[in-house]
Short mmCIF file of C-alpha atoms in Angstrom, two decimals:
data_model
loop_
_atom_site.label_atom_id
_atom_site.label_comp_id
_atom_site.label_asym_id
_atom_site.label_seq_id
_atom_site.Cartn_x
_atom_site.Cartn_y
_atom_site.Cartn_z
CA MET A 12 133.48 16.20 128.91
CA ALA A 13 135.88 13.59 130.26
CA GLY A 14 134.40 11.09 127.81
CA LEU A 15 135.05 13.49 124.97
CA PHE A 16 138.73 13.82 125.84
CA ALA A 17 138.95 10.03 126.09
CA MET A 18 137.86 9.66 122.45
CA PRO A 19 140.41 9.23 119.67
CA ALA A 20 141.49 12.64 118.38
CA ALA A 21 139.97 12.06 114.94
CA GLN A 22 136.57 11.14 116.40
CA ALA A 23 136.56 14.14 118.75
CA GLN A 24 137.50 16.47 115.88
CA SER A 25 134.65 15.00 113.81
CA ILE A 26 132.15 15.85 116.55
CA PHE A 27 133.45 19.41 116.81
CA ASP A 28 133.23 19.79 113.03
CA LYS A 29 129.59 18.66 113.06
CA VAL A 30 128.75 21.15 115.81
CA LYS A 31 130.46 23.98 113.92
CA LYS A 32 128.61 23.05 110.72
CA ALA A 33 125.26 22.97 112.53
CA VAL A 34 125.86 26.43 114.00
CA LYS A 35 126.96 27.79 110.62
CA ASP A 36 123.92 26.32 108.86
CA LYS A 37 121.60 27.84 111.43
CA GLN A 38 123.21 31.27 111.08
CA GLU A 39 123.05 31.11 107.28
CA GLY A 40 119.42 30.03 107.42
CA GLU A 41 118.51 32.95 109.67
CA ALA A 42 120.45 35.37 107.48
CA GLY A 43 118.71 34.02 104.39
CA GLU A 44 115.31 34.47 105.97
CA ASP A 45 116.14 38.04 106.97
CA LYS A 46 117.37 38.78 103.43
CA LYS A 47 114.20 37.25 101.96
CA LYS A 48 112.03 39.48 104.15
CA SER A 49 114.05 42.59 103.36
CA ASN A 50 113.66 41.92 99.62
CA LEU A 51 109.87 41.65 99.75
CA ASP A 52 108.12 44.06 97.41
CA LEU A 53 105.48 45.82 99.48
CA THR A 54 105.36 48.98 97.37
CA GLY A 55 101.77 48.31 96.37
CA ILE A 56 100.63 48.13 99.98
CA SER A 57 100.19 51.22 102.10
CA THR A 58 101.09 51.46 105.77
CA GLY A 59 97.40 51.89 106.46
CA GLU A 60 96.65 48.59 104.72
CA MET A 61 99.39 46.82 106.66
CA SER A 62 98.05 48.17 109.92
CA GLY A 63 94.48 47.41 108.91
CA ALA A 64 95.28 43.80 108.01
CA LEU A 65 97.07 43.22 111.30
CA LYS A 66 94.15 44.70 113.22
CA GLU A 67 91.73 42.55 111.26
CA ALA A 68 93.76 39.43 112.07
CA LEU A 69 93.86 40.33 115.76
CA ASN A 70 90.18 41.20 115.87
CA ILE A 71 89.27 37.89 114.27
CA GLY A 72 91.54 36.06 116.70
CA VAL A 73 90.06 37.84 119.72
CA LYS A 74 86.45 37.42 118.58
CA GLU A 75 86.79 33.74 117.74
CA GLY A 76 88.99 33.04 120.76
CA ILE A 77 86.60 34.63 123.24
CA GLN A 78 83.62 32.93 121.60
CA LYS A 79 85.27 29.53 122.02
CA LEU A 80 86.64 30.20 125.49
CA GLY A 81 83.35 31.64 126.73
CA ALA A 82 81.40 28.48 125.92
CA GLU A 83 80.97 25.77 128.56
CA ASP A 84 84.23 23.81 128.80
CA GLY A 85 85.92 26.46 126.63
CA PHE A 86 88.79 26.52 129.10
CA PHE A 87 88.22 23.25 130.96
CA LYS A 88 88.38 20.95 127.92
CA ASN A 89 90.88 22.95 125.86
CA GLU A 90 94.36 21.64 126.67
CA LEU A 91 95.95 24.76 125.16
CA VAL A 92 94.43 27.05 127.82
CA LYS A 93 93.02 24.84 130.59
CA ILE A 94 93.69 26.42 133.98
CA LEU A 95 95.60 24.05 136.23
CA LEU A 96 96.26 24.54 139.91
CA PRO A 97 98.97 27.03 140.86
CA GLU A 98 102.06 25.27 142.13
CA LYS A 99 101.46 26.12 145.79
CA LEU A 100 98.02 24.45 145.64
CA ARG A 101 99.15 21.20 144.05
CA LYS A 102 100.03 19.81 147.47
CA VAL A 103 96.48 20.66 148.55
CA ASP A 104 95.12 18.63 145.64
CA ALA A 105 97.38 15.67 146.45
CA THR A 106 96.45 15.78 150.15
CA LEU A 107 92.70 15.85 149.48
CA ARG A 108 92.93 12.98 147.02
CA GLY A 109 95.01 11.04 149.51
CA ILE A 110 92.19 11.12 152.08
CA GLY A 111 89.39 10.34 149.66
CA LEU A 112 88.31 13.89 148.81
CA GLY A 113 89.21 13.71 145.12
CA SER A 114 85.73 14.83 144.05
CA LEU A 115 86.12 18.05 146.04
CA ALA A 116 89.51 18.70 144.41
CA ASP A 117 88.01 18.02 140.97
CA GLN A 118 85.17 20.46 141.67
CA GLY A 119 87.61 23.15 142.76
CA LEU A 120 89.63 22.81 139.55
CA LEU A 121 86.50 22.80 137.38
CA LEU A 122 85.18 25.98 139.00
CA LEU A 123 88.42 27.88 138.37
CA ASN A 124 87.90 27.17 134.67
CA ARG A 125 84.20 27.99 134.88
CA ALA A 126 85.09 31.39 136.35
CA ALA A 127 87.41 32.07 133.42
CA GLU A 128 84.76 30.93 130.92
CA ASP A 129 82.26 33.30 132.51
CA ALA A 130 84.61 36.28 132.82
CA VAL A 131 86.19 36.09 129.37
CA GLN A 132 82.96 37.00 127.62
CA GLU A 133 83.26 40.51 129.04
CA GLY A 134 86.66 40.98 127.42
CA VAL A 135 85.69 41.81 123.83
CA PRO A 136 85.60 45.64 124.18
CA ILE A 137 88.77 45.63 126.29
CA PHE A 138 90.76 43.79 123.65
CA ALA A 139 89.14 45.72 120.81
CA ASN A 140 90.23 49.04 122.33
CA ALA A 141 93.74 47.72 122.78
CA ILE A 142 93.96 46.59 119.15
CA THR A 143 92.99 50.02 117.82
CA SER A 144 96.01 51.54 119.59
CA MET A 145 98.46 49.83 117.22
CA SER A 146 100.52 52.50 115.52
CA PHE A 147 101.16 52.75 111.77
CA ASP A 148 104.89 53.07 112.44
CA ASP A 149 105.05 49.53 113.85
CA ALA A 150 102.95 47.91 111.12
CA LYS A 151 105.68 46.88 108.66
CA ASN A 152 107.99 45.40 111.33
CA ILE A 153 105.10 43.43 112.80
CA LEU A 154 103.96 42.27 109.37
CA LEU A 155 107.45 40.98 108.58
CA GLY A 156 107.90 39.47 112.02
CA ASP A 157 107.39 35.89 113.12
CA SER A 158 104.09 34.02 113.09
CA VAL A 159 102.84 35.63 116.32
CA ALA A 160 104.47 39.06 116.03
CA ALA A 161 101.18 40.97 116.15
CA THR A 162 99.99 39.00 119.16
CA ASN A 163 103.27 39.61 120.97
CA TYR A 164 103.07 43.31 120.15
CA LEU A 165 99.54 43.45 121.55
CA LYS A 166 100.58 41.46 124.61
CA GLY A 167 103.53 43.72 125.32
CA LYS A 168 101.51 46.89 124.96
CA THR A 169 98.37 45.86 126.82
CA SER A 170 98.89 42.97 129.25
CA GLU A 171 99.11 45.18 132.33
CA GLN A 172 96.03 47.22 131.41
CA LEU A 173 94.10 44.09 130.50
CA PHE A 174 94.92 42.50 133.83
CA THR A 175 93.71 45.58 135.69
CA ALA A 176 90.51 45.74 133.66
CA PHE A 177 89.86 41.99 133.79
CA LYS A 178 90.47 41.40 137.49
CA PRO A 179 87.12 42.67 138.87
CA LYS A 180 85.28 40.68 136.20
CA VAL A 181 87.10 37.51 137.21
CA GLU A 182 86.47 38.22 140.88
CA GLY A 183 82.76 38.56 140.15
CA SER A 184 82.82 35.35 138.13
CA LEU A 185 84.56 33.42 140.91
CA GLY A 186 81.70 34.40 143.17
CA LYS A 187 79.05 33.81 140.52
CA VAL A 188 80.05 30.19 139.90
CA GLY A 189 80.76 29.51 143.57
CA ALA A 190 84.50 28.99 143.16
CA ASP A 191 85.36 31.30 146.06
CA LYS A 192 83.25 29.26 148.52
CA ILE A 193 84.50 25.91 147.28
CA TRP A 194 88.12 26.98 147.55
CA GLU A 195 87.52 28.43 150.99
CA GLN A 196 86.23 24.98 151.96
CA ILE A 197 89.12 23.18 150.24
CA ILE A 198 91.84 25.31 151.83
CA GLY A 199 90.07 25.17 155.19
CA LYS A 200 90.07 21.37 155.09
CA TYR A 201 93.72 21.29 154.05
CA ASN A 202 94.77 23.68 156.80
CA GLY A 203 92.83 21.63 159.34
CA ILE A 204 94.48 18.39 158.23
CA THR A 205 98.02 19.77 158.07
CA ASN A 206 97.84 22.43 160.82
CA GLN A 207 99.06 24.98 158.30
CA SER A 208 97.72 28.39 157.36
CA LEU A 209 97.88 28.34 153.58
CA GLU A 210 96.50 31.32 151.65
CA THR A 211 96.51 32.12 147.95
CA ASP A 212 95.21 34.88 145.72
CA LEU A 213 93.07 32.85 143.34
CA ASN A 214 91.56 35.97 141.83
CA SER A 215 94.91 37.26 140.54
CA TYR A 216 95.93 33.80 139.40
CA VAL A 217 92.75 33.10 137.43
CA THR A 218 92.83 36.63 135.98
CA GLN A 219 96.34 36.12 134.64
CA GLU A 220 95.49 32.69 133.28
CA THR A 221 92.34 34.04 131.61
CA VAL A 222 94.24 36.84 129.87
CA SER A 223 97.01 34.41 128.87
CA GLY A 224 94.42 32.00 127.51
CA VAL A 225 92.95 34.62 125.19
CA PHE A 226 96.40 35.56 123.91
CA LYS A 227 97.15 31.89 123.19
CA MET A 228 94.00 31.66 121.10
CA VAL A 229 94.82 34.93 119.29
CA ALA A 230 98.35 33.69 118.56
CA GLU A 231 96.97 30.44 117.17
CA LYS A 232 94.66 32.36 114.83
CA GLU A 233 97.37 34.81 113.75
CA SER A 234 99.67 31.93 112.85
CA ALA A 235 96.89 30.29 110.84
CA ILE A 236 96.20 33.50 108.89
CA ARG A 237 99.90 34.02 108.16
CA ASP A 238 100.60 30.41 107.18
CA ASN A 239 97.44 29.34 105.35
CA PRO A 240 95.52 31.41 102.76
CA VAL A 241 92.35 29.49 103.66
CA PHE A 242 92.09 31.54 106.87
CA ARG A 243 92.37 34.91 105.08
CA THR A 244 88.67 35.64 104.98
CA THR A 245 88.73 39.27 103.80
CA SER A 246 90.16 40.97 100.74
CA LEU A 247 92.56 43.00 102.89
CA LEU A 248 93.94 39.91 104.62
CA LYS A 249 94.41 38.22 101.24
CA LYS A 250 96.18 41.24 99.75
CA VAL A 251 98.55 42.02 102.61
CA PHE A 252 99.46 38.56 103.87
CA GLY A 253 99.51 37.24 100.32
CA ALA A 254 102.27 39.75 99.54
CA VAL A 255 104.37 38.37 102.39
CA ASP A 256 104.04 34.73 101.24
#
């Protein structure tokens, strides 16, 4: 700020003018987009078709997302959703690597992702039930929303219920792939080295990351369907999203 006041008055005024213009342009752009959406002619499309298209898009996103995430390395080698260590465990990772136990740390991280890959395959009916709860009244606003409006609607309405339903599946998967035992060993070694008593709820953490990972994949698919006609694979998707183009 001091540097700004030290500038010649004309130069400082020029900077302020540029800022004001940028703000004005942004506001006008947003207003123009809103006006464009409000002027869309959707009279040939029923509310039921709008709702149906959104549900189709979400169902495709969930089905494809879970299929990809449920494969081996579906989480682990997908940078969009890969589960990293929670912040409080990053010092554990660094400590183990510092004393030559990097392979144990790597195994622990891999098994968190393996648990998610195993658990996510059980999620199809949970997400499907959530999608069917979308109301007709919300359909038009969601349709005219941003590129992930339907995903955000679904997330807002169902995240808590999904977490509750998913958690026991993740807990079972942690045990199935041996992640619980490995992390018990990892944290035990860390506590022994540092004389600390660190604990963490890996089940809740992996559950949240698993649910978030599916939503990221659904959002990616929704955006593709909205932005590119190539991804509109049914007549209803072509009709409804084509009208919004």
